[in-house]
Short mmCIF file of C-alpha atoms and ligand atoms in Angstrom, two decimals:
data_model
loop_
_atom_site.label_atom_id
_atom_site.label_comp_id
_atom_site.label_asym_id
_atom_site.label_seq_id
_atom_site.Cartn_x
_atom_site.Cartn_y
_atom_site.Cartn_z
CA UNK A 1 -9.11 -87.43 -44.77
CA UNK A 2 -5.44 -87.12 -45.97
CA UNK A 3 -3.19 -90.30 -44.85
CA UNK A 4 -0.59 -88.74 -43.49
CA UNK A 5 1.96 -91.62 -43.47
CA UNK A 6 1.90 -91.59 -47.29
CA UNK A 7 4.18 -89.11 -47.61
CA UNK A 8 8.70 -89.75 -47.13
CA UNK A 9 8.47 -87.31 -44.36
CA UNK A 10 12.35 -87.61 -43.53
CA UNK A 11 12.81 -87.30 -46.65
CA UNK A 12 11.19 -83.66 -47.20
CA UNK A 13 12.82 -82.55 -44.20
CA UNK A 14 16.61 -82.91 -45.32
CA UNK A 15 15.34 -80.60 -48.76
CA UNK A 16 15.15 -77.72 -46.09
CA UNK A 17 18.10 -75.25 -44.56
CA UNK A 18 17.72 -76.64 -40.48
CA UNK A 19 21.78 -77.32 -40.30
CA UNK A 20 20.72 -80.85 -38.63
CA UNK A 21 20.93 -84.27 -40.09
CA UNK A 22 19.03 -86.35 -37.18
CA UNK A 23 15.77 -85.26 -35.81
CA UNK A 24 12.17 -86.45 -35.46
CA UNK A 25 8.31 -85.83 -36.27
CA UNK A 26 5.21 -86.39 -35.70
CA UNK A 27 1.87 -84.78 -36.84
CA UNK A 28 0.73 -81.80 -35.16
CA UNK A 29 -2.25 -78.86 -34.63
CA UNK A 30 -5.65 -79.40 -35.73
CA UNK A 31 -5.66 -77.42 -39.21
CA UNK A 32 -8.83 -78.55 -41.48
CA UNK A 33 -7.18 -78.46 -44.87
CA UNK A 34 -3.05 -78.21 -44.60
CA UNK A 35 -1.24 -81.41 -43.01
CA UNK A 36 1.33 -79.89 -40.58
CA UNK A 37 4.37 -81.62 -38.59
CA UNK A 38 6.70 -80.35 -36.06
CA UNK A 39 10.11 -81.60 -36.74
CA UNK A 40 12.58 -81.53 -32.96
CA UNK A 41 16.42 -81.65 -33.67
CA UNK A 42 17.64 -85.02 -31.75
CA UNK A 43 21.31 -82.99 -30.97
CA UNK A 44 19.57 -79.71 -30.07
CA UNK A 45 15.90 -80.03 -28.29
CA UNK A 46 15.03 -76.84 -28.12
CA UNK A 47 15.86 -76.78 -31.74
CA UNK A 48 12.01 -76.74 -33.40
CA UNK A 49 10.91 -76.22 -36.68
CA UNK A 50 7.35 -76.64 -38.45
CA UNK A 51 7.18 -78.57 -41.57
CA UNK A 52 3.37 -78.13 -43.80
CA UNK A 53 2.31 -79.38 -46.74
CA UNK A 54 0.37 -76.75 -48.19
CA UNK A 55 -2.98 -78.32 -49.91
CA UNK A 56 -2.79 -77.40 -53.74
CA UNK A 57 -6.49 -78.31 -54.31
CA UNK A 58 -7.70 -75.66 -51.79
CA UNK A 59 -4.28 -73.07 -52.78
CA UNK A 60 -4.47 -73.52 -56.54
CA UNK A 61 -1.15 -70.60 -56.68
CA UNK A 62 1.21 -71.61 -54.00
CA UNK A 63 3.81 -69.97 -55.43
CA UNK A 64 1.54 -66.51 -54.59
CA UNK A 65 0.70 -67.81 -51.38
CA UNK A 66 4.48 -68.60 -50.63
CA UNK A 67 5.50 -64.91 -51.78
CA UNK A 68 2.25 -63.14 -49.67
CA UNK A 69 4.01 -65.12 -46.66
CA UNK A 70 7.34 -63.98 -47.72
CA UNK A 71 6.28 -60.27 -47.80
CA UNK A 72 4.48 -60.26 -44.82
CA UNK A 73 7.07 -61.95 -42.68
CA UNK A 74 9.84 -59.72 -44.18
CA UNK A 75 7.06 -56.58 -43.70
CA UNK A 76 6.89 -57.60 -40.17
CA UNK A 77 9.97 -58.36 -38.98
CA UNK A 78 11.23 -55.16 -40.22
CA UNK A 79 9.13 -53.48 -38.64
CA UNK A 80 8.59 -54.90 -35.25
CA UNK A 81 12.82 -54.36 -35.06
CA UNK A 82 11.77 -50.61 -34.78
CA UNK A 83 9.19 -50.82 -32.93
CA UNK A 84 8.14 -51.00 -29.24
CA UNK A 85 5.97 -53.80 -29.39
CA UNK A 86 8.64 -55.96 -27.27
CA UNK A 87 6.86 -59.25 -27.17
CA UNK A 88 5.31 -59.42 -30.51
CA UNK A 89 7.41 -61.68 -33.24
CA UNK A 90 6.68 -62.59 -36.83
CA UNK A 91 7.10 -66.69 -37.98
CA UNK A 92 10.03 -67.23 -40.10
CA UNK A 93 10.68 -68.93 -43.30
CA UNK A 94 13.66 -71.49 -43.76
CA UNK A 95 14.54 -72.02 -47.35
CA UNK A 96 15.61 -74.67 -49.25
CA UNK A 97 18.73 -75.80 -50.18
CA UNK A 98 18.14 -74.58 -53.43
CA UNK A 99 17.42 -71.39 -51.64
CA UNK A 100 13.47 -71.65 -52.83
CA UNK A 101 10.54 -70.90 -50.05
CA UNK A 102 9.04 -74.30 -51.07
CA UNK A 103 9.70 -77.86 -52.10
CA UNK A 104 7.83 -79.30 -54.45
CA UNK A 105 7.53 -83.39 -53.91
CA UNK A 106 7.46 -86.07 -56.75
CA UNK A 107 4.16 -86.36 -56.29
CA UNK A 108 3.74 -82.39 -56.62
CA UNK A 109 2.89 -82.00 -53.20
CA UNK A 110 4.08 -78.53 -52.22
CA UNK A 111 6.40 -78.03 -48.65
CA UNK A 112 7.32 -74.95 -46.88
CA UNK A 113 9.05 -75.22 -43.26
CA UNK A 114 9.24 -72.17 -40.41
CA UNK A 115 10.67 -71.87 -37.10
CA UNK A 116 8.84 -73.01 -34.23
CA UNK A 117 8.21 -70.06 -32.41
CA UNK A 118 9.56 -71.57 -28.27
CA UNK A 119 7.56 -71.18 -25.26
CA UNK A 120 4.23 -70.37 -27.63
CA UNK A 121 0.97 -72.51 -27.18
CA UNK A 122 -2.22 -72.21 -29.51
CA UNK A 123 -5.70 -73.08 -28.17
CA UNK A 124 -9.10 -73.91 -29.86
CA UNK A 125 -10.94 -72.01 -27.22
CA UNK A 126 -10.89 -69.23 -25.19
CA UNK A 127 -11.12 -69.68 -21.35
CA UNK A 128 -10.56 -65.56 -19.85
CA UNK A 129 -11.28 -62.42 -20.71
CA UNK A 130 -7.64 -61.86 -20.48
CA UNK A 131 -7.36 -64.62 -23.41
CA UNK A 132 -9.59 -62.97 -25.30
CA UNK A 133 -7.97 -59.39 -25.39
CA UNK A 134 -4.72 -60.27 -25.95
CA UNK A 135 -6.21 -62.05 -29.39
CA UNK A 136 -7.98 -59.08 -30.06
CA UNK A 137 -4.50 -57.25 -29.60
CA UNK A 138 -2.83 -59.67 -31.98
CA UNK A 139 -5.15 -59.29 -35.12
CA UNK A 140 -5.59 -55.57 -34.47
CA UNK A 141 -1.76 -55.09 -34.53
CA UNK A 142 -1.46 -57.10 -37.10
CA UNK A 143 -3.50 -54.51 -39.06
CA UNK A 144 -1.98 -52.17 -38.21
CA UNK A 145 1.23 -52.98 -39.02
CA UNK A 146 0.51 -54.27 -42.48
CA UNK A 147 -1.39 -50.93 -43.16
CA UNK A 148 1.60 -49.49 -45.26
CA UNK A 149 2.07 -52.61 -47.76
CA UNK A 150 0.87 -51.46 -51.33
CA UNK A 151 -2.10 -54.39 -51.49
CA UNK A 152 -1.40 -54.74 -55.10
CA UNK A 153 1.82 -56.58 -53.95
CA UNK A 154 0.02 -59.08 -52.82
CA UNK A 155 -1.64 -61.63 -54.68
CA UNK A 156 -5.05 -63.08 -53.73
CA UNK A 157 -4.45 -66.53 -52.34
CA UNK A 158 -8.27 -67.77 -52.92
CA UNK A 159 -10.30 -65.42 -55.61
CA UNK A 160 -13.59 -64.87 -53.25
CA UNK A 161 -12.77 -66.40 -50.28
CA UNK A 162 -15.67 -63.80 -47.87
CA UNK A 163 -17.42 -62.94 -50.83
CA UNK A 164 -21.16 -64.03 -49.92
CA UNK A 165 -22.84 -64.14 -53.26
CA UNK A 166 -19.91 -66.71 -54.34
CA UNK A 167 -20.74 -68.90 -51.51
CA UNK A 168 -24.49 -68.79 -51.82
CA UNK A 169 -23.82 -69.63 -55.78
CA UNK A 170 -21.78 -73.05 -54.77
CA UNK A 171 -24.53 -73.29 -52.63
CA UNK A 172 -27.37 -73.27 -54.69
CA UNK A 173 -25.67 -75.36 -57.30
CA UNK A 174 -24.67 -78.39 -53.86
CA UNK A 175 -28.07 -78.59 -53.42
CA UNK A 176 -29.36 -78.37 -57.11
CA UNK A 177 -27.06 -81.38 -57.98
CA UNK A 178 -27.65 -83.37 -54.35
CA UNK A 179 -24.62 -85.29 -55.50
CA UNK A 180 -24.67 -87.85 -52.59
CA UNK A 181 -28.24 -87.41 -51.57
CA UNK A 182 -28.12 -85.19 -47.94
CA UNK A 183 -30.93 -82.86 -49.47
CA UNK A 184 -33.31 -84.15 -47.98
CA UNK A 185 -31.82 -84.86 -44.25
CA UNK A 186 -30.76 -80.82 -43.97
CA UNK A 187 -34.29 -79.02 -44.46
CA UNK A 188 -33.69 -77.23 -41.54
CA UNK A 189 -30.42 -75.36 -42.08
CA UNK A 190 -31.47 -74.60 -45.25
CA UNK A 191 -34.15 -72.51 -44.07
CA UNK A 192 -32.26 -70.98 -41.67
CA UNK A 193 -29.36 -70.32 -44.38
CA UNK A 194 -32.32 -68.71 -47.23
CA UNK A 195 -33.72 -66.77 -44.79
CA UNK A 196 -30.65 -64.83 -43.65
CA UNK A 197 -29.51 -64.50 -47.58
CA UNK A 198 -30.78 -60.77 -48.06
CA UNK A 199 -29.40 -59.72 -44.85
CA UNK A 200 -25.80 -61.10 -45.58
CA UNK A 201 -25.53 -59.86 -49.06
CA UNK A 202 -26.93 -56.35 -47.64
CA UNK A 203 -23.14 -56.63 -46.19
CA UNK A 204 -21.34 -57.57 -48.65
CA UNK A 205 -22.74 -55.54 -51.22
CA UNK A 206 -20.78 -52.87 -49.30
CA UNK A 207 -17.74 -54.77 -50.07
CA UNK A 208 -19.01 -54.93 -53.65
CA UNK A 209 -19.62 -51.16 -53.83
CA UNK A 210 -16.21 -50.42 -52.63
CA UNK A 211 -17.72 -48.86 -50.15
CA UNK A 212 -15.21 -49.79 -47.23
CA UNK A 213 -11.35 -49.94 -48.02
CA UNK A 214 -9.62 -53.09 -49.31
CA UNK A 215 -6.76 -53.84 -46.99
CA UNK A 216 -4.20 -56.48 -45.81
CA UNK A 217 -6.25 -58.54 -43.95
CA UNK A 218 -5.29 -62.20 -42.65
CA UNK A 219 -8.61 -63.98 -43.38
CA UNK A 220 -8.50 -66.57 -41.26
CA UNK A 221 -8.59 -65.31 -37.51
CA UNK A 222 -9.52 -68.03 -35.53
CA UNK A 223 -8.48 -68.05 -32.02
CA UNK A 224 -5.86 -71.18 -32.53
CA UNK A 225 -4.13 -68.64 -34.96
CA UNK A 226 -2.48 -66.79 -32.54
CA UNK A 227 0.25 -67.97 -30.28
CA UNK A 228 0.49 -67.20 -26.86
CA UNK A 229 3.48 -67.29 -24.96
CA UNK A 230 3.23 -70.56 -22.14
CA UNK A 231 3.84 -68.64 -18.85
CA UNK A 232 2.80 -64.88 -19.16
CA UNK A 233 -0.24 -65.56 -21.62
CA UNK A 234 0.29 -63.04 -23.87
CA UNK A 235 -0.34 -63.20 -27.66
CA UNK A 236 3.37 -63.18 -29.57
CA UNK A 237 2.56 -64.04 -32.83
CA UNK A 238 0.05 -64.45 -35.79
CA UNK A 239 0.62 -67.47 -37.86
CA UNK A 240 -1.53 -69.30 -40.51
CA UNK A 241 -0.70 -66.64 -43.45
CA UNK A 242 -2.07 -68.71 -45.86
CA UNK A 243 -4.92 -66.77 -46.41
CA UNK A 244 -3.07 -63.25 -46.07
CA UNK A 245 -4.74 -61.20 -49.25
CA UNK A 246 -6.90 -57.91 -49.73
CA UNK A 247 -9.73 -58.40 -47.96
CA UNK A 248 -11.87 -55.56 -45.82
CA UNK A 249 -11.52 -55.49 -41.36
CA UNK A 250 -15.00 -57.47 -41.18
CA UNK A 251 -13.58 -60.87 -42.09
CA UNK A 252 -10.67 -60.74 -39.49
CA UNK A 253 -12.91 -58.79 -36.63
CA UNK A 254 -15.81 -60.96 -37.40
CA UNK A 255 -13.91 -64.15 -38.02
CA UNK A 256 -12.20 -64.03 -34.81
CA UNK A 257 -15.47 -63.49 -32.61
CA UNK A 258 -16.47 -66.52 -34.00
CA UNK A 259 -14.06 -68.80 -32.43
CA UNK A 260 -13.54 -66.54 -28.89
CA UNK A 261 -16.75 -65.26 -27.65
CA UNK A 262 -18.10 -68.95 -27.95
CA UNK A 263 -16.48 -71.15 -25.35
CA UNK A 264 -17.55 -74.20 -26.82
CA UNK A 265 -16.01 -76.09 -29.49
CA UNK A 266 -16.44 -75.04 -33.43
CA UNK A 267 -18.40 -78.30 -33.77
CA UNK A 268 -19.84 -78.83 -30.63
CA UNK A 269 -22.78 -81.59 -30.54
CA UNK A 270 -24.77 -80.04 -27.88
CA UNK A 271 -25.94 -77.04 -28.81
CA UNK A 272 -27.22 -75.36 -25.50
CA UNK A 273 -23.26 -75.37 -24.74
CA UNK A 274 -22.95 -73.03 -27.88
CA UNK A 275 -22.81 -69.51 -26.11
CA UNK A 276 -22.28 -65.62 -26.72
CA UNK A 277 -20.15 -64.62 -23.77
CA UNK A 278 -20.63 -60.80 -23.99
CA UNK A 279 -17.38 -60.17 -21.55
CA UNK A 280 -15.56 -62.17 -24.10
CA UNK A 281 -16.71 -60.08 -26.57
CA UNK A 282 -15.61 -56.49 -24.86
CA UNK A 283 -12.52 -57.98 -23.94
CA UNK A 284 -11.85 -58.83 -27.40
CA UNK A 285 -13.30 -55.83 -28.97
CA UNK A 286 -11.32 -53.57 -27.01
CA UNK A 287 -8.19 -55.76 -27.80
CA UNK A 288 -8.60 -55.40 -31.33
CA UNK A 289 -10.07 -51.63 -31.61
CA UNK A 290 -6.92 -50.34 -29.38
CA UNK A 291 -4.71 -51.19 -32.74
CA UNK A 292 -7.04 -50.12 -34.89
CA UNK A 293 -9.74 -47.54 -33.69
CA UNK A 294 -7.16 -44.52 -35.48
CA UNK A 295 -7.97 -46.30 -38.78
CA UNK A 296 -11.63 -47.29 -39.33
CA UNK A 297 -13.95 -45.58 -41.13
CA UNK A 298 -17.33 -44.94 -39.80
CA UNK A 299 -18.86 -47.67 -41.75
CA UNK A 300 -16.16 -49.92 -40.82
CA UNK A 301 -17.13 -49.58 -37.64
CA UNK A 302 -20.75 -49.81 -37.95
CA UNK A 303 -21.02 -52.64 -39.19
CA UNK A 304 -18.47 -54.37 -37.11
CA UNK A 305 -20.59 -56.59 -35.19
CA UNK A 306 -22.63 -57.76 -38.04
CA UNK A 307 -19.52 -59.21 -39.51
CA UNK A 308 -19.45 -61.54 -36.18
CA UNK A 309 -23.07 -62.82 -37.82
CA UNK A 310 -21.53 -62.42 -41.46
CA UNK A 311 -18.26 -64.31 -40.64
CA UNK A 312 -20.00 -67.08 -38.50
CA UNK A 313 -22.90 -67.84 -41.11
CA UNK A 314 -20.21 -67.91 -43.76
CA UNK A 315 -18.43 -71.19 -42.07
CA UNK A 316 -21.70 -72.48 -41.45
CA UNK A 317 -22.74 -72.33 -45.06
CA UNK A 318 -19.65 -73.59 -46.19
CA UNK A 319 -19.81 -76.62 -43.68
CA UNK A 320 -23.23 -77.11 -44.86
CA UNK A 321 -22.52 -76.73 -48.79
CA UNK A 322 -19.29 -79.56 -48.27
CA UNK A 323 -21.69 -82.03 -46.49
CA UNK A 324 -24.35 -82.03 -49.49
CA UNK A 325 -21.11 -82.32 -51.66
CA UNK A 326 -19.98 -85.26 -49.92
CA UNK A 327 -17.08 -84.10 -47.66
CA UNK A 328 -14.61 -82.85 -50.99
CA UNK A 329 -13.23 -80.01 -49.04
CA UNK A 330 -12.57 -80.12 -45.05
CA UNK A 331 -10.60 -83.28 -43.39
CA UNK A 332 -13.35 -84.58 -41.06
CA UNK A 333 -13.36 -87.09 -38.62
CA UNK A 334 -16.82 -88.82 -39.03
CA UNK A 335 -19.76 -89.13 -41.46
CA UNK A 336 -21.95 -86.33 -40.33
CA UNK A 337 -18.87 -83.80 -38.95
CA UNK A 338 -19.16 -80.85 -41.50
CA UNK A 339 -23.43 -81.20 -40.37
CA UNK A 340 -22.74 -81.37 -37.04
CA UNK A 341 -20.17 -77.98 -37.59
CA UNK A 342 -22.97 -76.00 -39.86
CA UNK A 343 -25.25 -76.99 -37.41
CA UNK A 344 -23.45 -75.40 -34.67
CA UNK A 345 -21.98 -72.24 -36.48
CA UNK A 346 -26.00 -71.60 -37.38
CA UNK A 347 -27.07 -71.96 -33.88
CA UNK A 348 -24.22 -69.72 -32.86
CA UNK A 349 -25.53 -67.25 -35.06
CA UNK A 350 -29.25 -67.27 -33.83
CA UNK A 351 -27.26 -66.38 -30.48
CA UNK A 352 -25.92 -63.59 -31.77
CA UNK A 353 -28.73 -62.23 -33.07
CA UNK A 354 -30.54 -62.24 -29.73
CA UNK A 355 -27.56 -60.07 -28.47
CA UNK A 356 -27.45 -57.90 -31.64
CA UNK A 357 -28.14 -54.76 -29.78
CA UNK A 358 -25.66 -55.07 -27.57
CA UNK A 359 -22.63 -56.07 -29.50
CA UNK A 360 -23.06 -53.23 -31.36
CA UNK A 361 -23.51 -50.83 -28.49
CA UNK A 362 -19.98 -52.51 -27.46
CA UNK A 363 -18.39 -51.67 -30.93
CA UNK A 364 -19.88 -48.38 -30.34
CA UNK A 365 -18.62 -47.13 -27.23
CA UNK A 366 -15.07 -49.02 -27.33
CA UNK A 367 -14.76 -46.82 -30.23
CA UNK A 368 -15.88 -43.73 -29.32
CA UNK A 369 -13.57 -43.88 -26.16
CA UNK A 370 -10.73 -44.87 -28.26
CA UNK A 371 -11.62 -42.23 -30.60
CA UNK A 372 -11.76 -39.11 -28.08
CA UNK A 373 -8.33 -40.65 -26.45
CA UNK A 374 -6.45 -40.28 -29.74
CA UNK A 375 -8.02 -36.86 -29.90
CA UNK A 376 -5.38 -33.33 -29.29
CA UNK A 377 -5.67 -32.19 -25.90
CA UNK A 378 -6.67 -35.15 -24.76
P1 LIG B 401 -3.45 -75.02 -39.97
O1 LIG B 401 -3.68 -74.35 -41.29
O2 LIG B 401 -3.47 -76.48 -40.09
O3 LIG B 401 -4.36 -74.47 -38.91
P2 LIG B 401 -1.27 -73.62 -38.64
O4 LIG B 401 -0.26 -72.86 -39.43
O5 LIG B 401 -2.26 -72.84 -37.89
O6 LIG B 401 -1.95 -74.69 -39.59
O7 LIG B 401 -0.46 -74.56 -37.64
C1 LIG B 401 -1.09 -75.57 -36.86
C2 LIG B 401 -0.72 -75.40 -35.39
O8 LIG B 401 0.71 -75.43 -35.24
C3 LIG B 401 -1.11 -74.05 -34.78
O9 LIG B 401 -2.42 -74.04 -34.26
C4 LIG B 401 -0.06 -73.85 -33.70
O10 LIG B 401 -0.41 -74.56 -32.52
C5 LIG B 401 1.16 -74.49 -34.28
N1 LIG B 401 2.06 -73.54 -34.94
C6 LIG B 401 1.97 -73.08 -36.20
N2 LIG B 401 2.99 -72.27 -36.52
C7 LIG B 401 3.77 -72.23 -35.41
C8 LIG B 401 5.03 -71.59 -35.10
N3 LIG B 401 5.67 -70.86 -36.01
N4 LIG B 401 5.53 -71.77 -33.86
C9 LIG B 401 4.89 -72.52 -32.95
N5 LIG B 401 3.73 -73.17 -33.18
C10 LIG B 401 3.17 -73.03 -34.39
C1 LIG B 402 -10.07 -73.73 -42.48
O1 LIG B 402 -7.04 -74.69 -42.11
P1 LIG B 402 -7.80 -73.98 -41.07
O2 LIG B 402 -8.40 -74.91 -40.11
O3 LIG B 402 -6.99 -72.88 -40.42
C2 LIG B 402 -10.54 -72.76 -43.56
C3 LIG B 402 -11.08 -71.49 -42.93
C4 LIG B 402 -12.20 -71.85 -41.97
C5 LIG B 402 -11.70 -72.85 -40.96
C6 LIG B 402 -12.84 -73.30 -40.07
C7 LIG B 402 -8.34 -72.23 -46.56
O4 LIG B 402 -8.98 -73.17 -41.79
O5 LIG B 402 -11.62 -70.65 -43.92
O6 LIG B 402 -12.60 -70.70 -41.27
O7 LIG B 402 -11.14 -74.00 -41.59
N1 LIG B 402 -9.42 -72.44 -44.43
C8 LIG B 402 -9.55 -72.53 -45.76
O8 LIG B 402 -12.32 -73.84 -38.92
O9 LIG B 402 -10.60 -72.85 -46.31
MG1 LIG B 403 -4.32 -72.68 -37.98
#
């Protein structure tokens, strides 16, 4: 848990470029690992701005991280000017008055600010199909339009962030060292995580192989990462570009049906509520395959809906690997929360593989129609 009231909030606010000396703030979103505030100007309300501290023991380079978002949001911008996407807007980044893209605190706490995007909302779950393919719209165009950035420009925020063998290795060693003595009280899900091992390396050994392309992915996909606008409920923005490195379309396709075909909450405590919503799933799928269908390669695509499994067992085993370390990584709100999340992610996972079949089949034919559409003649 990270106090916020620790830190001379006001005080970190007047380092930044807003052109207003009185305002307010108070904590805001539901982030597990950056501390975020929205800051309202007292003179102007519609005058918003979002002030994060960005957590330098999970982004060990935030200088990298603050130049990735810099890139993108320039990237972006630029290109949504020419575009026809009408709706769709980029975050911005307010500097400093030293003109930097961060402060850096006494206490070497690092700050960045961006506008508050008006008339936006950001939910933790999905309630309509309608929901669910405009965030499949979002990421997908978001893809797309970062297709043509050189990914050498960008630097990689957290070194093996999807990469499965890593995560199994910090596993291995959490439960080797037992460091606060949980071994014994998670049999279960460790089962259920050794017995899907092969399976998820299988994919990511395709990652390994360079088998599928690296490119700009965003890495962190969940639902609450996409605003909506208030009245028309349409997506208008991708924020959270934290995590905005090479990466391959699995983690953002799979990442994303994590969060939306699953109408209960990432932690939910009753399980039978945990559910895979199939319509959720089309809607999304054709969302995000509309952007992107012209770009996937065939392997991309067939292994799309494993990377729903892939991404979903990934959280789990990181949940799982924090609560045998004693709760070092994610804020959580009681003693047994990162359990109670692994717990969930797994059993949303046994869902999908009772559905398997026809997620794929989805992938498949969403494709394929896309596919002959975008043929000549056609
Ligand atoms: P975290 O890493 O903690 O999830 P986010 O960058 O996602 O941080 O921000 C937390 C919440 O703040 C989001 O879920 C969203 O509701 C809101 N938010 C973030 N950026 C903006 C923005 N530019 N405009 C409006 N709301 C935003
Ligand atoms: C973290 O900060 P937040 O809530 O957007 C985590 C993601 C997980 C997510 C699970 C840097 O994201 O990888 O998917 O929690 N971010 C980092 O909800 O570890
Ligand atoms: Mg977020």
């Amino acid at each position: 848990m990270h106090p916020l009231s620790v830190y001379p909030v006001e005080k970190i606010i007047s380092t930044f470029r807003i052109g207003a000396d009185t305002f307010s703030y108070h904590p805001f979103g539901s982030g597990h690992i950056n501390d975020t505030y929205l800051v309202e100007v007292n003179t102007s309300p519609s005058d918003k701005y979002l002030l994060q501290r960005i957590n330098h023991q999970v982004f060990k380079d935030v200088e990298g991280l603050m130049q990735n978002m810099q890139l993108v949001t320039s990237h972006l911008r630029q290109k949504l000017s020419h575009g026809q996407d009408g709706h769709f807007t980029t975050v911005t980044l307010i500097p400093t008055l030293g003109g930097k893209w961060h402060h850096q605190d006494e206490k070497g706490n690092y700050w960045r600010m961006q506008t508050f995007i008006p008339n936006s909302i950001s939910y933790d779950t999905v309630s309509s199909e309608h929901q669910a393919f405009q965030a499949g719209y979002a990421f997908g165009k978001f893809q797309l339009l970062l297709r043509d950035i050189p990914i050498e420009n960008l630097k990689e925020s957290i070194p093996d962030f999807h990469n499965m063998e890593y995560r199994f290795r910090n596993f291995a060693s959490a439960l080797e060292k037992d460091p606060v003595g949980r071994k014994a009280s998670v049999k279960d899900e460790v089962h259920f995580a050794l017995d899907r091992k092969q399976s998820m390396l299988d994919l990511y050994a395709h990652v390994k192989k360079q088998e599928v392309p690296l490119r700009i992915t965003h890495n962190d996909t969940k639902f609450n990462n996409v605003l909506l606008d208030q009245d028309s409920q349409q997506a208008i923005c991708v924020i959270d570009l934290d995590t905005v490195m090479p990466g391959v379309v699995w983690y953002d396709f799979g990442d994303s049906v994590r969060t939306i075909i699953n109408t209960a909450e990432e932690d939910e405590a009753t399980l039978d509520k945990i559910e895979v919503n199939l319509s959720l799933f089309d809607a999304f799928t054709r969302g995000y395959l509309q952007e992107t269908s012209s770009l996937l390669t065939d392997l991309e695509v067939e292994q799309m809906a494993f990377s729903s499994h892939y991404m979903t067992f990934i959280m789990g085993l990181r949940f799982l690997t924090d609560y045998l370390e004693g709760d070092v990584y994610y804020k959580t709100k009681h003693l047994h929360h990162n359990l109670q999340r692994a717990k969930a992610q797994f059993n949303l996972v046994s869902k999908m593989e009772a559905q398997a079949e026809k997620m794929k089949d989805i992938v498949r034919q969403t494709h394929k129609r896309n596919i002959n559409h975008l043929l000549p003649g056609k």
